[in-house]
């Protein structure tokens, strides 16, 4: 629903919320379900995510039966796995992983060109390299990507030129059913990648991780089904933490992935955010934010998705904050929307400079969610003006990555109206 808008009035977030399954993990797990004809059950499944729903519908097109019951997804075989994904709706980035998964099962595959957020240059050359290293031929046209191989894919030494999450995952998926041993050098080791490996190993794969150096995959002939719980979404957890802090509220956050947010939480604590930990529960109490100086980097550092949310936090601080994104250079399209809300920003080379003057300067405005994380950062800022209402166009972007967003937002006291 591309014409959806959110109208948000100033609010203080208080209450209790549970973190849903991770958007950045579940799409990879859905692709992994293509590697078997056996039943796959995913628990803590974020059913309301539009990207997850698109992926689920794609699985159905490919011959799966996918039944959602609350936060559980049951994937079963309906007919043989189709090799060609016919799809005329909005595409998603995960079609690249579906290409690798179908290819290693069937020996040939075709999918629509990937979609997702437009974050600078997000080419797929490295995915082509991965599949070609395993013995495939890959080609494309203006609308689709194609791949084929003779017999099974063959194990190989894959040397990634950059720590790409998607390329690492595609190499894991495609090599899991390849013949022989594959070593993936210079992989991007982050929680979502480890979640994918854990699920595949529960299906009978033989995958070992040797730190940031390499991932070793011993190909097997067949994978079985599994009953697996999706990891909690660290982006959602961080969002509610920032929401509590900048609005002066207190939120109890259940299923909080502390182990996946160690570095971001250090920065938040040092900049005034009050965080209490009890097991897997966090209690975040609002405070006056201090400026931030951050740079994105490989896990366990601050990933690129986090920086717009932390920019919203910095906008409510008194003083100058500097943000550098080393992964997606110039991922600051949201800065123009921040300006509409009274936030003073300046892009200097690869750095975004935010001159914060406290929450008092945040104004209600009409803004546009240019991508998923930009959208949620605007929703957070919309809580902070003294009065007025902020209208966020392209609000569907937010629901791509936040399960039951409006329900949870209202449950925490957020004043929101959907148009």
mmCIF file of C-alpha atoms in Angstrom:
data_model
loop_
_atom_site.group_PDB
_atom_site.id
_atom_site.type_symbol
_atom_site.label_atom_id
_atom_site.label_comp_id
_atom_site.label_asym_id
_atom_site.label_seq_id
_atom_site.Cartn_x
_atom_site.Cartn_y
_atom_site.Cartn_z
ATOM 1 C CA UNK A 1 0.000 0.000 0.000
ATOM 2 C CA UNK A 2 2.371 2.667 -1.272
ATOM 3 C CA UNK A 3 0.065 5.594 -0.496
ATOM 4 C CA UNK A 4 -0.137 4.828 3.226
ATOM 5 C CA UNK A 5 0.631 7.687 5.624
ATOM 6 C CA UNK A 6 1.246 7.842 9.371
ATOM 7 C CA UNK A 7 0.112 10.913 11.289
ATOM 8 C CA UNK A 8 1.956 11.112 14.634
ATOM 9 C CA UNK A 9 1.431 13.573 17.463
ATOM 10 C CA UNK A 10 3.908 14.295 20.295
ATOM 11 C CA UNK A 11 3.893 11.429 22.808
ATOM 12 C CA UNK A 12 5.888 9.838 25.614
ATOM 13 C CA UNK A 13 6.575 6.140 25.160
ATOM 14 C CA UNK A 14 5.924 4.054 28.276
ATOM 15 C CA UNK A 15 5.016 0.446 28.957
ATOM 16 C CA UNK A 16 6.080 -3.040 27.970
ATOM 17 C CA UNK A 17 6.815 -4.542 24.556
ATOM 18 C CA UNK A 18 8.289 -7.788 23.206
ATOM 19 C CA UNK A 19 10.758 -7.844 20.332
ATOM 20 C CA UNK A 20 9.612 -9.822 17.285
ATOM 21 C CA UNK A 21 11.676 -12.056 15.029
ATOM 22 C CA UNK A 22 14.354 -10.252 13.052
ATOM 23 C CA UNK A 23 13.472 -9.008 9.582
ATOM 24 C CA UNK A 24 17.128 -9.181 8.546
ATOM 25 C CA UNK A 25 17.251 -12.838 9.562
ATOM 26 C CA UNK A 26 13.870 -14.301 8.678
ATOM 27 C CA UNK A 27 14.172 -13.517 4.967
ATOM 28 C CA UNK A 28 17.373 -15.592 4.839
ATOM 29 C CA UNK A 29 15.713 -18.429 6.760
ATOM 30 C CA UNK A 30 12.824 -18.424 4.287
ATOM 31 C CA UNK A 31 15.341 -18.799 1.469
ATOM 32 C CA UNK A 32 16.956 -21.695 3.358
ATOM 33 C CA UNK A 33 13.598 -23.498 3.440
ATOM 34 C CA UNK A 34 13.974 -23.966 -0.330
ATOM 35 C CA UNK A 35 16.849 -26.380 0.303
ATOM 36 C CA UNK A 36 14.545 -29.178 1.522
ATOM 37 C CA UNK A 37 11.217 -30.805 0.686
ATOM 38 C CA UNK A 38 10.643 -31.611 4.368
ATOM 39 C CA UNK A 39 8.529 -29.466 6.680
ATOM 40 C CA UNK A 40 10.119 -26.318 8.081
ATOM 41 C CA UNK A 41 8.581 -24.573 11.085
ATOM 42 C CA UNK A 42 9.694 -21.057 12.015
ATOM 43 C CA UNK A 43 8.737 -19.761 15.465
ATOM 44 C CA UNK A 44 8.842 -16.082 16.498
ATOM 45 C CA UNK A 45 7.910 -15.389 12.878
ATOM 46 C CA UNK A 46 7.196 -11.663 12.205
ATOM 47 C CA UNK A 47 4.083 -12.314 10.138
ATOM 48 C CA UNK A 48 3.018 -8.705 9.575
ATOM 49 C CA UNK A 49 6.243 -7.609 7.855
ATOM 50 C CA UNK A 50 5.478 -6.757 4.245
ATOM 51 C CA UNK A 51 8.874 -8.079 3.095
ATOM 52 C CA UNK A 52 8.246 -11.380 4.906
ATOM 53 C CA UNK A 53 4.796 -11.637 3.342
ATOM 54 C CA UNK A 54 6.228 -11.023 -0.138
ATOM 55 C CA UNK A 55 8.835 -13.741 0.480
ATOM 56 C CA UNK A 56 6.124 -16.114 1.729
ATOM 57 C CA UNK A 57 4.079 -15.521 -1.416
ATOM 58 C CA UNK A 58 7.196 -16.124 -3.504
ATOM 59 C CA UNK A 59 7.671 -19.490 -1.776
ATOM 60 C CA UNK A 60 4.089 -20.390 -2.673
ATOM 61 C CA UNK A 61 4.804 -19.486 -6.305
ATOM 62 C CA UNK A 62 7.778 -21.838 -6.171
ATOM 63 C CA UNK A 63 5.657 -24.762 -4.982
ATOM 64 C CA UNK A 64 5.484 -24.483 -1.184
ATOM 65 C CA UNK A 65 2.465 -24.424 1.122
ATOM 66 C CA UNK A 66 2.981 -21.701 3.754
ATOM 67 C CA UNK A 67 0.580 -21.471 6.694
ATOM 68 C CA UNK A 68 0.792 -18.729 9.327
ATOM 69 C CA UNK A 69 -0.651 -19.320 12.794
ATOM 70 C CA UNK A 70 0.074 -16.336 15.038
ATOM 71 C CA UNK A 71 3.852 -16.063 15.209
ATOM 72 C CA UNK A 72 4.493 -19.524 13.726
ATOM 73 C CA UNK A 73 5.022 -20.271 10.037
ATOM 74 C CA UNK A 74 4.687 -23.821 8.720
ATOM 75 C CA UNK A 75 6.282 -24.456 5.309
ATOM 76 C CA UNK A 76 5.389 -27.683 3.513
ATOM 77 C CA UNK A 77 5.954 -29.172 0.097
ATOM 78 C CA UNK A 78 3.059 -28.877 -2.346
ATOM 79 C CA UNK A 79 4.778 -29.899 -5.559
ATOM 80 C CA UNK A 80 8.315 -30.093 -6.860
ATOM 81 C CA UNK A 81 10.401 -26.957 -6.385
ATOM 82 C CA UNK A 82 9.957 -24.669 -9.388
ATOM 83 C CA UNK A 83 13.115 -23.266 -10.960
ATOM 84 C CA UNK A 84 11.689 -20.018 -12.318
ATOM 85 C CA UNK A 85 10.138 -17.476 -9.973
ATOM 86 C CA UNK A 86 7.434 -15.559 -11.834
ATOM 87 C CA UNK A 87 6.713 -12.368 -9.934
ATOM 88 C CA UNK A 88 5.125 -9.107 -11.070
ATOM 89 C CA UNK A 89 4.797 -7.323 -7.715
ATOM 90 C CA UNK A 90 7.435 -5.419 -5.720
ATOM 91 C CA UNK A 91 10.672 -7.386 -5.545
ATOM 92 C CA UNK A 92 12.976 -7.762 -2.534
ATOM 93 C CA UNK A 93 16.740 -8.062 -2.123
ATOM 94 C CA UNK A 94 16.407 -11.678 -0.964
ATOM 95 C CA UNK A 95 15.646 -12.878 -4.491
ATOM 96 C CA UNK A 96 19.439 -13.143 -4.833
ATOM 97 C CA UNK A 97 19.483 -15.732 -2.039
ATOM 98 C CA UNK A 98 16.561 -17.547 -3.618
ATOM 99 C CA UNK A 99 18.582 -17.748 -6.840
ATOM 100 C CA UNK A 100 21.446 -19.496 -5.050
ATOM 101 C CA UNK A 101 19.103 -21.827 -3.142
ATOM 102 C CA UNK A 102 17.081 -22.903 -6.190
ATOM 103 C CA UNK A 103 20.227 -23.300 -8.273
ATOM 104 C CA UNK A 104 21.899 -25.677 -5.824
ATOM 105 C CA UNK A 105 18.676 -27.751 -5.628
ATOM 106 C CA UNK A 106 17.633 -27.844 -9.288
ATOM 107 C CA UNK A 107 20.732 -26.993 -11.302
ATOM 108 C CA UNK A 108 19.104 -23.960 -12.887
ATOM 109 C CA UNK A 109 17.116 -20.967 -11.645
ATOM 110 C CA UNK A 110 15.781 -17.543 -12.558
ATOM 111 C CA UNK A 111 14.429 -14.749 -10.355
ATOM 112 C CA UNK A 112 13.387 -11.102 -10.735
ATOM 113 C CA UNK A 113 16.107 -8.525 -10.235
ATOM 114 C CA UNK A 114 16.432 -7.655 -6.531
ATOM 115 C CA UNK A 115 14.570 -4.800 -4.887
ATOM 116 C CA UNK A 116 14.875 -3.397 -1.355
ATOM 117 C CA UNK A 117 15.948 0.049 -0.176
ATOM 118 C CA UNK A 118 17.982 2.141 -2.602
ATOM 119 C CA UNK A 119 21.071 2.729 -0.467
ATOM 120 C CA UNK A 120 23.625 4.070 -2.881
ATOM 121 C CA UNK A 121 25.324 1.409 -4.991
ATOM 122 C CA UNK A 122 23.990 -2.051 -4.076
ATOM 123 C CA UNK A 123 25.212 -4.079 -7.012
ATOM 124 C CA UNK A 124 25.088 -7.855 -7.163
ATOM 125 C CA UNK A 125 28.375 -8.533 -8.958
ATOM 126 C CA UNK A 126 29.728 -10.209 -5.839
ATOM 127 C CA UNK A 127 26.770 -12.628 -5.829
ATOM 128 C CA UNK A 128 27.551 -13.505 -9.444
ATOM 129 C CA UNK A 129 31.169 -14.133 -8.422
ATOM 130 C CA UNK A 130 30.044 -16.454 -5.600
ATOM 131 C CA UNK A 131 27.848 -18.608 -7.842
ATOM 132 C CA UNK A 132 30.390 -18.678 -10.670
ATOM 133 C CA UNK A 133 33.095 -19.754 -8.199
ATOM 134 C CA UNK A 134 30.919 -22.773 -7.401
ATOM 135 C CA UNK A 135 30.723 -23.709 -11.077
ATOM 136 C CA UNK A 136 27.582 -21.919 -12.235
ATOM 137 C CA UNK A 137 26.969 -19.785 -15.282
ATOM 138 C CA UNK A 138 25.136 -16.565 -14.415
ATOM 139 C CA UNK A 139 23.596 -14.026 -16.771
ATOM 140 C CA UNK A 140 20.779 -11.508 -16.830
ATOM 141 C CA UNK A 141 18.606 -9.104 -18.747
ATOM 142 C CA UNK A 142 16.756 -5.916 -17.820
ATOM 143 C CA UNK A 143 14.298 -7.747 -15.571
ATOM 144 C CA UNK A 144 15.708 -11.088 -14.434
ATOM 145 C CA UNK A 145 18.787 -13.001 -13.316
ATOM 146 C CA UNK A 146 19.478 -16.538 -14.541
ATOM 147 C CA UNK A 147 21.867 -19.245 -13.359
ATOM 148 C CA UNK A 148 22.617 -22.818 -14.368
ATOM 149 C CA UNK A 149 25.156 -25.540 -13.715
ATOM 150 C CA UNK A 150 25.933 -29.069 -14.910
ATOM 151 C CA UNK A 151 25.181 -31.531 -12.140
ATOM 152 C CA UNK A 152 25.824 -30.369 -8.578
ATOM 153 C CA UNK A 153 27.669 -27.186 -7.744
ATOM 154 C CA UNK A 154 31.294 -27.847 -6.798
ATOM 155 C CA UNK A 155 33.017 -26.792 -3.599
ATOM 156 C CA UNK A 156 35.471 -23.934 -4.027
ATOM 157 C CA UNK A 157 37.702 -21.372 -2.351
ATOM 158 C CA UNK A 158 35.614 -18.188 -2.344
ATOM 159 C CA UNK A 159 37.544 -15.014 -1.550
ATOM 160 C CA UNK A 160 35.090 -12.172 -0.929
ATOM 161 C CA UNK A 161 36.473 -8.785 -1.950
ATOM 162 C CA UNK A 162 34.434 -7.113 0.797
ATOM 163 C CA UNK A 163 32.603 -8.239 3.915
ATOM 164 C CA UNK A 164 29.196 -8.518 2.246
ATOM 165 C CA UNK A 165 26.384 -9.988 4.330
ATOM 166 C CA UNK A 166 24.331 -11.069 1.331
ATOM 167 C CA UNK A 167 27.250 -12.604 -0.540
ATOM 168 C CA UNK A 168 28.314 -14.498 2.584
ATOM 169 C CA UNK A 169 24.789 -15.875 2.978
ATOM 170 C CA UNK A 170 24.488 -16.801 -0.702
ATOM 171 C CA UNK A 171 27.788 -18.645 -0.539
ATOM 172 C CA UNK A 172 26.575 -20.569 2.528
ATOM 173 C CA UNK A 173 23.214 -21.474 0.973
ATOM 174 C CA UNK A 174 24.562 -22.488 -2.418
ATOM 175 C CA UNK A 175 27.509 -24.497 -1.050
ATOM 176 C CA UNK A 176 25.470 -26.381 1.562
ATOM 177 C CA UNK A 177 24.326 -28.847 -1.132
ATOM 178 C CA UNK A 178 27.452 -28.558 -3.299
ATOM 179 C CA UNK A 179 29.847 -31.429 -3.894
ATOM 180 C CA UNK A 180 32.964 -31.156 -1.724
ATOM 181 C CA UNK A 181 34.262 -28.511 0.659
ATOM 182 C CA UNK A 182 33.830 -24.761 0.305
ATOM 183 C CA UNK A 183 35.838 -22.174 2.224
ATOM 184 C CA UNK A 184 34.364 -18.682 2.333
ATOM 185 C CA UNK A 185 37.187 -16.256 3.069
ATOM 186 C CA UNK A 186 36.658 -12.726 4.465
ATOM 187 C CA UNK A 187 33.009 -13.429 5.372
ATOM 188 C CA UNK A 188 30.748 -10.960 7.144
ATOM 189 C CA UNK A 189 30.074 -12.588 10.498
ATOM 190 C CA UNK A 190 27.040 -10.977 12.130
ATOM 191 C CA UNK A 191 24.075 -12.314 14.132
ATOM 192 C CA UNK A 192 21.839 -12.869 11.098
ATOM 193 C CA UNK A 193 24.537 -14.927 9.365
ATOM 194 C CA UNK A 194 25.047 -17.030 12.499
ATOM 195 C CA UNK A 195 21.266 -17.513 12.738
ATOM 196 C CA UNK A 196 21.205 -18.843 9.169
ATOM 197 C CA UNK A 197 24.102 -21.194 9.895
ATOM 198 C CA UNK A 198 22.416 -22.471 13.066
ATOM 199 C CA UNK A 199 19.206 -23.226 11.177
ATOM 200 C CA UNK A 200 21.032 -24.982 8.326
ATOM 201 C CA UNK A 201 23.040 -27.082 10.772
ATOM 202 C CA UNK A 202 19.772 -28.073 12.468
ATOM 203 C CA UNK A 203 18.694 -29.310 9.006
ATOM 204 C CA UNK A 204 21.786 -31.498 8.651
ATOM 205 C CA UNK A 205 24.251 -29.089 7.043
ATOM 206 C CA UNK A 206 27.922 -29.214 8.015
ATOM 207 C CA UNK A 207 29.053 -25.631 8.499
ATOM 208 C CA UNK A 208 31.797 -24.322 10.784
ATOM 209 C CA UNK A 209 32.780 -20.729 11.510
ATOM 210 C CA UNK A 210 36.417 -19.814 12.069
ATOM 211 C CA UNK A 211 35.985 -16.288 13.390
ATOM 212 C CA UNK A 212 36.148 -13.498 10.844
ATOM 213 C CA UNK A 213 38.699 -15.489 8.828
ATOM 214 C CA UNK A 214 36.524 -18.028 7.032
ATOM 215 C CA UNK A 215 33.461 -20.245 7.007
ATOM 216 C CA UNK A 216 33.927 -23.899 6.096
ATOM 217 C CA UNK A 217 31.038 -25.737 4.427
ATOM 218 C CA UNK A 218 31.078 -29.478 3.800
ATOM 219 C CA UNK A 219 28.410 -30.033 1.163
ATOM 220 C CA UNK A 220 25.777 -32.697 1.813
ATOM 221 C CA UNK A 221 23.435 -34.434 -0.632
ATOM 222 C CA UNK A 222 20.222 -33.647 1.215
ATOM 223 C CA UNK A 223 18.871 -31.452 4.010
ATOM 224 C CA UNK A 224 15.958 -32.304 6.287
ATOM 225 C CA UNK A 225 13.270 -30.140 7.854
ATOM 226 C CA UNK A 226 13.539 -28.261 11.135
ATOM 227 C CA UNK A 227 11.613 -26.524 13.909
ATOM 228 C CA UNK A 228 13.517 -23.292 14.494
ATOM 229 C CA UNK A 229 13.049 -20.032 16.399
ATOM 230 C CA UNK A 230 13.938 -16.802 14.600
ATOM 231 C CA UNK A 231 16.364 -14.582 16.519
ATOM 232 C CA UNK A 232 14.950 -11.332 18.029
ATOM 233 C CA UNK A 233 15.224 -8.196 15.896
ATOM 234 C CA UNK A 234 18.089 -6.049 17.188
ATOM 235 C CA UNK A 235 16.883 -3.119 15.079
ATOM 236 C CA UNK A 236 13.470 -3.161 16.725
ATOM 237 C CA UNK A 237 15.079 -3.429 20.160
ATOM 238 C CA UNK A 238 17.297 -0.424 19.432
ATOM 239 C CA UNK A 239 14.309 1.541 18.129
ATOM 240 C CA UNK A 240 12.276 1.153 21.315
ATOM 241 C CA UNK A 241 15.365 1.950 23.413
ATOM 242 C CA UNK A 242 15.887 5.237 21.541
ATOM 243 C CA UNK A 243 12.144 5.967 21.668
ATOM 244 C CA UNK A 244 12.081 5.694 25.449
ATOM 245 C CA UNK A 245 15.221 7.758 25.844
ATOM 246 C CA UNK A 246 14.293 10.749 23.656
ATOM 247 C CA UNK A 247 10.689 10.998 24.885
ATOM 248 C CA UNK A 248 11.536 10.744 28.584
ATOM 249 C CA UNK A 249 9.555 7.540 29.090
ATOM 250 C CA UNK A 250 10.315 4.105 30.510
ATOM 251 C CA UNK A 251 9.932 0.942 28.444
ATOM 252 C CA UNK A 252 10.369 -2.667 29.534
ATOM 253 C CA UNK A 253 11.610 -4.530 26.462
ATOM 254 C CA UNK A 254 11.306 -8.327 26.506
ATOM 255 C CA UNK A 255 13.357 -10.664 24.283
ATOM 256 C CA UNK A 256 16.079 -8.006 24.121
ATOM 257 C CA UNK A 257 19.209 -9.218 22.251
ATOM 258 C CA UNK A 258 21.896 -7.671 24.481
ATOM 259 C CA UNK A 259 24.616 -9.857 22.957
ATOM 260 C CA UNK A 260 23.920 -8.427 19.494
ATOM 261 C CA UNK A 261 23.908 -4.769 20.560
ATOM 262 C CA UNK A 262 26.976 -4.483 22.791
ATOM 263 C CA UNK A 263 28.691 -1.669 20.877
ATOM 264 C CA UNK A 264 25.577 0.469 20.161
ATOM 265 C CA UNK A 265 24.559 0.158 23.827
ATOM 266 C CA UNK A 266 27.989 1.397 24.932
ATOM 267 C CA UNK A 267 27.497 4.559 22.861
ATOM 268 C CA UNK A 268 23.965 5.042 24.144
ATOM 269 C CA UNK A 269 25.007 4.588 27.791
ATOM 270 C CA UNK A 270 27.900 7.022 27.397
ATOM 271 C CA UNK A 271 25.565 9.580 25.816
ATOM 272 C CA UNK A 272 23.099 9.511 28.683
ATOM 273 C CA UNK A 273 20.715 6.625 27.985
ATOM 274 C CA UNK A 274 19.820 4.725 31.184
ATOM 275 C CA UNK A 275 19.710 0.968 30.552
ATOM 276 C CA UNK A 276 18.969 -1.785 33.069
ATOM 277 C CA UNK A 277 19.420 -5.475 32.281
ATOM 278 C CA UNK A 278 17.682 -8.493 33.794
ATOM 279 C CA UNK A 279 18.226 -11.678 31.798
ATOM 280 C CA UNK A 280 16.766 -11.043 28.355
ATOM 281 C CA UNK A 281 14.737 -8.065 29.545
ATOM 282 C CA UNK A 282 15.851 -4.445 29.249
ATOM 283 C CA UNK A 283 14.373 -1.445 31.022
ATOM 284 C CA UNK A 284 15.160 1.833 29.286
ATOM 285 C CA UNK A 285 14.517 5.085 31.112
ATOM 286 C CA UNK A 286 14.387 8.429 29.333
ATOM 287 C CA UNK A 287 17.108 10.993 29.818
ATOM 288 C CA UNK A 288 18.637 14.031 28.139
ATOM 289 C CA UNK A 289 20.759 12.756 25.231
ATOM 290 C CA UNK A 290 24.330 13.927 24.767
ATOM 291 C CA UNK A 291 25.943 14.195 21.305
ATOM 292 C CA UNK A 292 27.269 11.121 19.490
ATOM 293 C CA UNK A 293 30.332 10.536 17.330
ATOM 294 C CA UNK A 294 29.900 7.226 15.538
ATOM 295 C CA UNK A 295 31.139 5.362 12.485
ATOM 296 C CA UNK A 296 29.531 2.264 11.026
ATOM 297 C CA UNK A 297 31.543 -0.906 10.652
ATOM 298 C CA UNK A 298 31.388 -4.709 10.579
ATOM 299 C CA UNK A 299 29.725 -6.539 13.465
ATOM 300 C CA UNK A 300 30.016 -6.158 16.421
ATOM 301 C CA UNK A 301 30.229 -2.494 15.443
ATOM 302 C CA UNK A 302 27.364 -0.211 14.486
ATOM 303 C CA UNK A 303 25.829 -1.425 11.251
ATOM 304 C CA UNK A 304 24.523 0.879 8.552
ATOM 305 C CA UNK A 305 20.867 0.235 9.402
ATOM 306 C CA UNK A 306 21.389 1.641 12.878
ATOM 307 C CA UNK A 307 22.775 5.038 11.965
ATOM 308 C CA UNK A 308 19.474 6.774 10.972
ATOM 309 C CA UNK A 309 17.955 5.705 14.310
ATOM 310 C CA UNK A 310 20.975 7.009 16.199
ATOM 311 C CA UNK A 311 20.769 10.193 14.111
ATOM 312 C CA UNK A 312 17.256 10.742 15.504
ATOM 313 C CA UNK A 313 18.713 10.288 18.992
ATOM 314 C CA UNK A 314 21.510 12.773 18.219
ATOM 315 C CA UNK A 315 18.985 15.299 16.894
ATOM 316 C CA UNK A 316 17.503 15.566 20.387
ATOM 317 C CA UNK A 317 20.894 16.246 22.002
ATOM 318 C CA UNK A 318 22.533 19.569 22.834
ATOM 319 C CA UNK A 319 25.677 19.887 20.735
ATOM 320 C CA UNK A 320 27.322 18.563 17.584
ATOM 321 C CA UNK A 321 27.121 14.910 16.570
ATOM 322 C CA UNK A 322 29.081 13.366 13.698
ATOM 323 C CA UNK A 323 27.989 10.220 11.852
ATOM 324 C CA UNK A 324 30.069 8.389 9.251
ATOM 325 C CA UNK A 325 28.669 5.494 7.211
ATOM 326 C CA UNK A 326 31.503 3.437 5.735
ATOM 327 C CA UNK A 327 29.225 0.746 4.266
ATOM 328 C CA UNK A 328 26.728 2.753 2.221
ATOM 329 C CA UNK A 329 28.554 5.987 1.481
ATOM 330 C CA UNK A 330 26.256 8.976 1.679
ATOM 331 C CA UNK A 331 23.274 7.139 3.177
ATOM 332 C CA UNK A 332 21.896 10.417 4.439
ATOM 333 C CA UNK A 333 18.806 11.024 2.275
ATOM 334 C CA UNK A 334 16.844 11.331 5.506
ATOM 335 C CA UNK A 335 18.808 14.477 6.443
ATOM 336 C CA UNK A 336 16.658 16.554 4.094
ATOM 337 C CA UNK A 337 13.545 15.283 5.901
ATOM 338 C CA UNK A 338 15.168 16.017 9.284
ATOM 339 C CA UNK A 339 15.694 19.600 8.118
ATOM 340 C CA UNK A 340 11.942 19.939 7.544
ATOM 341 C CA UNK A 341 11.499 19.106 11.237
ATOM 342 C CA UNK A 342 13.954 21.791 12.376
ATOM 343 C CA UNK A 343 17.059 19.651 12.738
ATOM 344 C CA UNK A 344 20.244 21.385 11.540
ATOM 345 C CA UNK A 345 22.287 19.003 9.365
ATOM 346 C CA UNK A 346 25.282 19.276 7.073
ATOM 347 C CA UNK A 347 26.876 16.636 4.843
ATOM 348 C CA UNK A 348 30.648 17.024 4.759
ATOM 349 C CA UNK A 349 32.206 14.485 2.418
ATOM 350 C CA UNK A 350 31.192 11.107 3.813
ATOM 351 C CA UNK A 351 30.090 12.517 7.170
ATOM 352 C CA UNK A 352 26.732 13.770 8.411
ATOM 353 C CA UNK A 353 27.032 16.586 10.964
ATOM 354 C CA UNK A 354 24.027 17.199 13.217
ATOM 355 C CA UNK A 355 23.938 20.341 15.332
ATOM 356 C CA UNK A 356 21.482 19.467 18.052
ATOM 357 C CA UNK A 357 19.710 22.098 20.120
ATOM 358 C CA UNK A 358 17.594 19.763 22.219
ATOM 359 C CA UNK A 359 14.084 18.485 21.686
ATOM 360 C CA UNK A 360 12.699 21.996 21.854
ATOM 361 C CA UNK A 361 13.665 22.729 18.247
ATOM 362 C CA UNK A 362 11.998 19.631 16.746
ATOM 363 C CA UNK A 363 8.948 20.700 14.736
ATOM 364 C CA UNK A 364 5.976 18.821 13.332
ATOM 365 C CA UNK A 365 6.112 18.648 9.532
ATOM 366 C CA UNK A 366 5.132 16.745 6.405
ATOM 367 C CA UNK A 367 7.969 14.334 5.594
ATOM 368 C CA UNK A 368 8.702 11.313 3.394
ATOM 369 C CA UNK A 369 10.086 7.923 4.414
ATOM 370 C CA UNK A 370 12.777 7.502 1.752
ATOM 371 C CA UNK A 371 13.584 4.000 3.020
ATOM 372 C CA UNK A 372 12.799 1.706 5.943
ATOM 373 C CA UNK A 373 15.259 3.028 8.526
ATOM 374 C CA UNK A 374 14.792 6.641 7.451
ATOM 375 C CA UNK A 375 11.077 6.133 8.015
ATOM 376 C CA UNK A 376 11.436 4.817 11.556
ATOM 377 C CA UNK A 377 13.834 7.640 12.456
ATOM 378 C CA UNK A 378 11.186 10.150 11.340
ATOM 379 C CA UNK A 379 8.553 8.342 13.407
ATOM 380 C CA UNK A 380 10.816 8.678 16.457
ATOM 381 C CA UNK A 381 11.419 12.381 15.843
ATOM 382 C CA UNK A 382 7.677 12.926 15.371
ATOM 383 C CA UNK A 383 7.219 12.074 19.056
ATOM 384 C CA UNK A 384 9.320 15.032 20.189
ATOM 385 C CA UNK A 385 7.759 18.389 19.111
ATOM 386 C CA UNK A 386 5.926 20.497 21.679
ATOM 387 C CA UNK A 387 2.757 20.395 19.586
ATOM 388 C CA UNK A 388 1.375 19.682 16.134
ATOM 389 C CA UNK A 389 1.268 16.512 14.069
ATOM 390 C CA UNK A 390 3.804 15.015 11.677
ATOM 391 C CA UNK A 391 2.628 13.276 8.528
ATOM 392 C CA UNK A 392 4.955 10.600 7.169
ATOM 393 C CA UNK A 393 4.309 9.642 3.546
ATOM 394 C CA UNK A 394 5.501 6.286 2.174
ATOM 395 C CA UNK A 395 4.787 4.845 5.622
ATOM 396 C CA UNK A 396 4.635 1.361 4.085
ATOM 397 C CA UNK A 397 8.425 1.475 4.203
ATOM 398 C CA UNK A 398 8.314 1.263 8.011
ATOM 399 C CA UNK A 399 6.054 -1.789 7.952
ATOM 400 C CA UNK A 400 8.574 -3.588 5.752
ATOM 401 C CA UNK A 401 10.737 -4.030 8.833
ATOM 402 C CA UNK A 402 8.616 -3.600 11.976
ATOM 403 C CA UNK A 403 6.214 -6.355 12.962
ATOM 404 C CA UNK A 404 2.831 -5.037 14.168
ATOM 405 C CA UNK A 405 4.328 -1.547 14.265
ATOM 406 C CA UNK A 406 1.158 0.496 14.719
ATOM 407 C CA UNK A 407 -0.205 -1.855 17.400
ATOM 408 C CA UNK A 408 3.023 -1.775 19.414
ATOM 409 C CA UNK A 409 3.437 1.984 18.938
ATOM 410 C CA UNK A 410 -0.069 2.631 20.284
ATOM 411 C CA UNK A 411 0.392 0.122 23.101
ATOM 412 C CA UNK A 412 3.400 2.163 24.293
ATOM 413 C CA UNK A 413 1.400 5.401 24.241
ATOM 414 C CA UNK A 414 2.347 6.666 20.791
ATOM 415 C CA UNK A 415 -0.355 8.856 19.251
ATOM 416 C CA UNK A 416 -0.589 7.577 15.692
ATOM 417 C CA UNK A 417 -3.231 7.632 12.988
ATOM 418 C CA UNK A 418 -3.078 5.662 9.728
ATOM 419 C CA UNK A 419 -4.283 7.198 6.471
#
